Coordinates of C-alpha atoms in Angstrom, one line a residue:
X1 CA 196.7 -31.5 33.7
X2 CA 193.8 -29.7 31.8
X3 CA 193.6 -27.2 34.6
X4 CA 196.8 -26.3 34.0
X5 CA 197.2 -26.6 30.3
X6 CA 194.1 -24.0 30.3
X7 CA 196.2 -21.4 33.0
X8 CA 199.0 -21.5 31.0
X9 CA 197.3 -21.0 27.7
X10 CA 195.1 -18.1 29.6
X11 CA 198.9 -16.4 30.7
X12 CA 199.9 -16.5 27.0
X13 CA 196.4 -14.7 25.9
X14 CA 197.6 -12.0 28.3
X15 CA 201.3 -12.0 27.5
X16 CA 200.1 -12.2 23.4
X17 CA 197.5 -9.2 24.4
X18 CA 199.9 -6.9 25.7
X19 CA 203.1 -7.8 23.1
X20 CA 200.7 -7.3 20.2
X21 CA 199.7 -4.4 21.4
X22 CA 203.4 -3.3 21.5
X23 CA 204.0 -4.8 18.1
X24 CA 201.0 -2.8 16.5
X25 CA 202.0 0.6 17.8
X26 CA 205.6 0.0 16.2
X27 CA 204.0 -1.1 12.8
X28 CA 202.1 1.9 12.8
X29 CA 205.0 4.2 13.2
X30 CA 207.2 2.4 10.4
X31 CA 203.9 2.1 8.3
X32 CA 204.3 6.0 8.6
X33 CA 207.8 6.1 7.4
X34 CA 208.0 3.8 4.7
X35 CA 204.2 4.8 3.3
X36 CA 204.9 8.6 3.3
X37 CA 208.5 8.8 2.7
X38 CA 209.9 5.6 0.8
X39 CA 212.4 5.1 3.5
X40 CA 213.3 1.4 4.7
X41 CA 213.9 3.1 8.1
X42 CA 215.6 -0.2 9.8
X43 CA 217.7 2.1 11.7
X44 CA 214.2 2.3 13.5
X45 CA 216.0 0.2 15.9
X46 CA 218.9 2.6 16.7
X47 CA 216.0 5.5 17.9
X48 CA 214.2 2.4 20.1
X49 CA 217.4 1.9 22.0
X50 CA 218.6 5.3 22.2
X51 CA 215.5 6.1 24.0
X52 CA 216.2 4.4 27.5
X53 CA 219.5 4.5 27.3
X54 CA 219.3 8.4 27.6
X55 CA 216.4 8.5 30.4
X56 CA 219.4 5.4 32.4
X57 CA 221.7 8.8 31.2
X58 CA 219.7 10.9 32.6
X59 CA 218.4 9.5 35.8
X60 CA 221.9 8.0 36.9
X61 CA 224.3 10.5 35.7
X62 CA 222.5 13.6 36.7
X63 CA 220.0 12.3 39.4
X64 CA 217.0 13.3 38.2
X65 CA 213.6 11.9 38.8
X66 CA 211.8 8.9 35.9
X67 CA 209.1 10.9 34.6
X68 CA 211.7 14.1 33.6
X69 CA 214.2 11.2 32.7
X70 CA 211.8 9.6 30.5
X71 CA 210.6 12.6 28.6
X72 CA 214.2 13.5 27.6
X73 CA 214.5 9.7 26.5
X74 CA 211.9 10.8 24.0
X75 CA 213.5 13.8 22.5
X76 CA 216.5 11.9 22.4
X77 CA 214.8 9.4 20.3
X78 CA 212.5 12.1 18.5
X79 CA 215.9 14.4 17.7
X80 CA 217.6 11.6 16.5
X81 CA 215.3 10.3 14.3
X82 CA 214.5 13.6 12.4
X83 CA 218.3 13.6 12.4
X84 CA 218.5 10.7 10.5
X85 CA 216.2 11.8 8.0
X86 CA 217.9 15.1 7.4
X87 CA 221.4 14.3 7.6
X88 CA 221.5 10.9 6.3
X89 CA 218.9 9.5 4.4
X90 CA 217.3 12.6 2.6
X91 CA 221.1 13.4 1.6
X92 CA 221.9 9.7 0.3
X93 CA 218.2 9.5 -1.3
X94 CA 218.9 12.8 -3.6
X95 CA 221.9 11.5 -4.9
X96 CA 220.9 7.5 -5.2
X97 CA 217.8 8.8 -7.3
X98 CA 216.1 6.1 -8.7
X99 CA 217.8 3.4 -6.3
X100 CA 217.0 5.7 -3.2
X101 CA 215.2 2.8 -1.6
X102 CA 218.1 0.4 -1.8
X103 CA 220.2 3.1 -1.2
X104 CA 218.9 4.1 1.9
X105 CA 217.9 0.6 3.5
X106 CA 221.6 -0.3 3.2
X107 CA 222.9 3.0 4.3
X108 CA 220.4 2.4 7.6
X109 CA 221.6 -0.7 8.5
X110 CA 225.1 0.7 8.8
X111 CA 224.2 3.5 10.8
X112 CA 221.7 1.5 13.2
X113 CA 224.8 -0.6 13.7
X114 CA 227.2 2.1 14.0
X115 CA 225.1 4.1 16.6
X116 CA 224.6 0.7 18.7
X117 CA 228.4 0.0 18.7
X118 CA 228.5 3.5 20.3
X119 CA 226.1 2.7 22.7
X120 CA 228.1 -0.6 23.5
X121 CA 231.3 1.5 23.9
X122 CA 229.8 3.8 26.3
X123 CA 227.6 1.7 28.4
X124 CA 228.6 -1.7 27.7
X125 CA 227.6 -4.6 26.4
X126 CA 225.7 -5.7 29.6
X127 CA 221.9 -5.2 30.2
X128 CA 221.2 -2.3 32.8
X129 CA 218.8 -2.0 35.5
X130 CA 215.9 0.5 34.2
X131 CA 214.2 1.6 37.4
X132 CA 211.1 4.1 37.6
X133 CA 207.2 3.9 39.9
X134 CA 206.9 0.7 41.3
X135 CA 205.7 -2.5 39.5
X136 CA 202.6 -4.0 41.3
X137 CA 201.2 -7.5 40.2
X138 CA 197.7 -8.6 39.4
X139 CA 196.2 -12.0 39.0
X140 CA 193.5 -11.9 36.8
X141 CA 192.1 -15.4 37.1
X142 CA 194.9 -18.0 37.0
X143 CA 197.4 -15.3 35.3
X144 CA 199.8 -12.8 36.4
X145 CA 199.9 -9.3 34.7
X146 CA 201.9 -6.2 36.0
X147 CA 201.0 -2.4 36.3
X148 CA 203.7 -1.5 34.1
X149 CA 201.7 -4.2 31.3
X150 CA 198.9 -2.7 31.4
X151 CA 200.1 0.9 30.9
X152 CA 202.4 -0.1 28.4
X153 CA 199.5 -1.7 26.2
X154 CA 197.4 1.6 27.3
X155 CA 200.1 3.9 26.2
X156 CA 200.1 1.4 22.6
X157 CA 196.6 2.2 22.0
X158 CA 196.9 5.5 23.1
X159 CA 199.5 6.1 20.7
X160 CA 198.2 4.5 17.5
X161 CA 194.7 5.8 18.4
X162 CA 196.6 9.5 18.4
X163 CA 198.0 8.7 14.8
X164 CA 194.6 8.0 13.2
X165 CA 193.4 11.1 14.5
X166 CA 196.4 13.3 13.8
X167 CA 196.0 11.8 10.1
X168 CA 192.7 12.3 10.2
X169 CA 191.8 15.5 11.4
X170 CA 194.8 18.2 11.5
X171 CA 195.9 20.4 8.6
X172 CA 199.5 18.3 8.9
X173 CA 198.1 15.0 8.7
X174 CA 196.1 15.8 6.0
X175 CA 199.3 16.9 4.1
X176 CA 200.4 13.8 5.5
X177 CA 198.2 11.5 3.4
X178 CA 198.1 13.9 0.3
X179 CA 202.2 13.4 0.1
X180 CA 201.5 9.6 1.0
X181 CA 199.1 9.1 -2.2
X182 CA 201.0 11.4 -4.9
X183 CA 203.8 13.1 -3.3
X184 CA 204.3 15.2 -6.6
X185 CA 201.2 16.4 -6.7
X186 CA 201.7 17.5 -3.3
X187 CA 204.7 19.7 -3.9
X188 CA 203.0 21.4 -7.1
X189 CA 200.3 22.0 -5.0
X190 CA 202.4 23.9 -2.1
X191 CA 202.6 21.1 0.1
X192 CA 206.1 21.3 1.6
X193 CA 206.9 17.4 0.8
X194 CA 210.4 17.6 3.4
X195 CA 208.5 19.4 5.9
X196 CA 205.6 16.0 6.0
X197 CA 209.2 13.4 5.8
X198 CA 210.5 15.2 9.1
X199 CA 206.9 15.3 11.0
X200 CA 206.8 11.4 9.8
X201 CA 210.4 10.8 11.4
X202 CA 209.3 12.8 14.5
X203 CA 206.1 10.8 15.1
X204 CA 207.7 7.3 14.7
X205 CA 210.8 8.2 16.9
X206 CA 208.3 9.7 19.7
X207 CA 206.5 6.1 19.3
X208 CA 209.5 3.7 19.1
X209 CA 211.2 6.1 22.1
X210 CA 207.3 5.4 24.2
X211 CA 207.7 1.9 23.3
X212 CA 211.1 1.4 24.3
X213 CA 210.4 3.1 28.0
X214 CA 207.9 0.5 29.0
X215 CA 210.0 -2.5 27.5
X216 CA 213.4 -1.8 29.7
X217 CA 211.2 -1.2 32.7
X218 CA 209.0 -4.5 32.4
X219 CA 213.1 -6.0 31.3
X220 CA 216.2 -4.3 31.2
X221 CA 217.5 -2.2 28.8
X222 CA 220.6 -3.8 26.3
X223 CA 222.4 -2.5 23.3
X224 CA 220.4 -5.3 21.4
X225 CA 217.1 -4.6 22.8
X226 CA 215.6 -3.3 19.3
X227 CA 216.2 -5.7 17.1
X228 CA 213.5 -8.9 18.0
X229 CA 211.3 -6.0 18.6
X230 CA 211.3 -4.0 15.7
X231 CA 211.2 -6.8 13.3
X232 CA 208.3 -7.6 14.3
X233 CA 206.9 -4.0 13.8
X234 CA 208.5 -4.6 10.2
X235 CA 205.9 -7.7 10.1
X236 CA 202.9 -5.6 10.9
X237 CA 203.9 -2.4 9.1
X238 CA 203.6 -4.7 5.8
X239 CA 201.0 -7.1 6.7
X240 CA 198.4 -3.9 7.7
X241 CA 199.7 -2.1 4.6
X242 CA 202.3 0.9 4.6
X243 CA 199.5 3.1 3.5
X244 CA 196.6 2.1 5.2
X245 CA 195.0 3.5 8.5
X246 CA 197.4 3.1 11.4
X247 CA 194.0 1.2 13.0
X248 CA 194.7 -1.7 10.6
X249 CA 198.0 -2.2 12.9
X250 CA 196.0 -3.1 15.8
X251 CA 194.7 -6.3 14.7
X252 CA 197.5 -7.5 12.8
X253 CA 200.0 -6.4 15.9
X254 CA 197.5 -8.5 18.2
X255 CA 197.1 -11.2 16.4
X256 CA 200.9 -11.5 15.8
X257 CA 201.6 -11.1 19.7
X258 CA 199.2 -13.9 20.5
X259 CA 200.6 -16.4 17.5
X260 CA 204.2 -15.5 19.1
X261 CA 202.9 -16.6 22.6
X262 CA 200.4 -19.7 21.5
X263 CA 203.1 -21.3 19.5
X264 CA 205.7 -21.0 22.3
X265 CA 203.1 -23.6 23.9
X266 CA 203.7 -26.3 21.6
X267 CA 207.1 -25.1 19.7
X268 CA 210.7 -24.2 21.4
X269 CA 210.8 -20.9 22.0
X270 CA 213.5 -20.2 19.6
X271 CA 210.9 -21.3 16.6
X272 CA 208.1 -19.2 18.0
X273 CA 209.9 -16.4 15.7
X274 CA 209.8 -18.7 12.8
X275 CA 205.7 -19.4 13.1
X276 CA 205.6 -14.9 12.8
X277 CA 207.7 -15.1 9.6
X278 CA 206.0 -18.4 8.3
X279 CA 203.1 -16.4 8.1
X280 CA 204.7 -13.4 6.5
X281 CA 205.9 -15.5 3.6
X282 CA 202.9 -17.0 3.4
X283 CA 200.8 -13.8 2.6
X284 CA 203.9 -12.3 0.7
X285 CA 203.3 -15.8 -1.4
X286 CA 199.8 -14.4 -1.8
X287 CA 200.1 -11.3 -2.8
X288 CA 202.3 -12.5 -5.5
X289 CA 200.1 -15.2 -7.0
X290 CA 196.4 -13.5 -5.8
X291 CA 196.1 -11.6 -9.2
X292 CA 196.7 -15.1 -11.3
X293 CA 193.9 -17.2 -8.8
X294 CA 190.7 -17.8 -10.9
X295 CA 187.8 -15.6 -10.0
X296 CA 184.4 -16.6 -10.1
X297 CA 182.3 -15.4 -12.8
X298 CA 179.2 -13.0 -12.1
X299 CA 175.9 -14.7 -12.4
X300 CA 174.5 -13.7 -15.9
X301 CA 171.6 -11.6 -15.9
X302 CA 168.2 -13.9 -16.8
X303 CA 166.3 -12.2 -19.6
X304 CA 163.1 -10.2 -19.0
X305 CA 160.8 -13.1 -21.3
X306 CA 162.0 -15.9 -19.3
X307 CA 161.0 -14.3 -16.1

């Protein structure tokens, strides 16, 4: 019984290893939206989906190969997020002014569930078979872990490794983080503020669109396929901060992918969600009572004679 309690709770370490990974490249991209641009981008989960649905497009309408497939998945997803941001949320954000956050969460949740109704309407309800190189197994130890788990966690890193460096080290991402910490300086000082928003969108559609690829092949690929998901980059984006260093996702997406998986050992699996959001509200409850916790004093200084 121990043997086996200890090979299960070894599978869940993997299985929490390569979700969080997931999770943490997802936070990372909406951290980028949110921090830079003030956008609640929850239609995050419209340019997820749209990602695989256009390579299934792709491959099974026109016949072409996974890897060409793929790459037009992500410039459907990239396209369609920058087309969010210019035709819909930079639009309803001018004229909502001072409610512009409110303004354009709500206006995202329509379209997110417009644009998956459409999806539904042209491929159906039903999830679809999502086929590409072949899926190998490996055992290490008493678990079982697939090629396509291992490059998706890779292609996580990979991807929220990128962002810190674009950030860090290219003329754009240093716009990047001067329109992040005073976007009005930024534009007095020449920085072309809706030049940085559309780069932002571009990066996290390019990331949800990579993400999505690897979920429908280790799944299938459904209309509803973003939404689980992409809460819980939601989770991470605020846990690690919205203007942080995307490496503070890592952790935080980890950690959150291996609490998801423990708890499923001793909780039902439909409360292992509600373990991820008890800890949310617990550090939102933090945050909001942190500044009113008693400090300690410093130690006073002893006085030179009584040395």
């Amino acid at each position: 019984m121990h043997d086996l309690l200890d090979g299960e709770l070894w599978q869940l370490t993997v299985n929490g290893l390569v979700r969080g990974a997931l999770y943490a490249a997802l936070g990372a991209g909406l951290a980028l939206v949110i921090g830079v641009t003030n956008r609640f981008h929850f239609a995050y989960a419209l340019t997820y989906t749209v990602a695989p649905y256009a390579a299934y497009w792709v491959m099974d309408g026109l016949g072409a190969p996974f890897w060409p497939s793929a790459l037009a998945g992500l410039a459907v997803a990239v396209a369609v997020s920058m087309l969010l941001e210019l035709g819909v949320y930079e639009p309803v954000a001018r004229r909502a002014a001072d409610r512009a956050m409110l303004a354009v969460l709500v206006t995202s949740i329509g379209v997110s569930t417009a644009g998956i109704a459409l999806l539904q309407l042209k491929f159906g309800t039903s999830s679809l078979p999502f086929y590409g190189p072949d899926q190998v197994q490996h055992h290490p130890g008493s678990a079982r872990i697939s090629n396509f788990d291992v490059d998706q966690a890779a292609t996580c890193l990979v991807l929220v490794l990128a962002l810190t460096a674009f950030l860090a080290f290219t003329p754009i991402g240093r716009s990047i983080k001067a329109v992040r910490s005073n976007p009005g300086l930024a534009a007095v000082l020449g920085i072309g503020v809706r030049r940085v928003n559309l780069v932002c969108f571009a990066v996290a559609g390019l990331i949800s669109g990579a993400c999505a690829l690897w979920y429908g092949l280790l799944y299938t690929v459904q209309p509803t396929m973003g939404d689980s998901t992409v809460i819980y980059g939601f989770v991470v984006a605020f846990l690690a901060g919205t203007r942080s260093s995307p490496l503070r996702a890592l952790p935080v997406g980890i950690g959150l992918g291996l609490l998801e998986q423990w708890a499923s050992n001793w909780l039902p699996l439909q409360w292992t969600q509600t373990a991820v959001f008890i800890v949310l509200t617990a550090y939102l409850a933090f945050l909001a009572v942190k500044d009113r916790l008693p400090r300690p004093r410093p130690a006073r200084p002893v006085p030179l004679e009584k040395v």
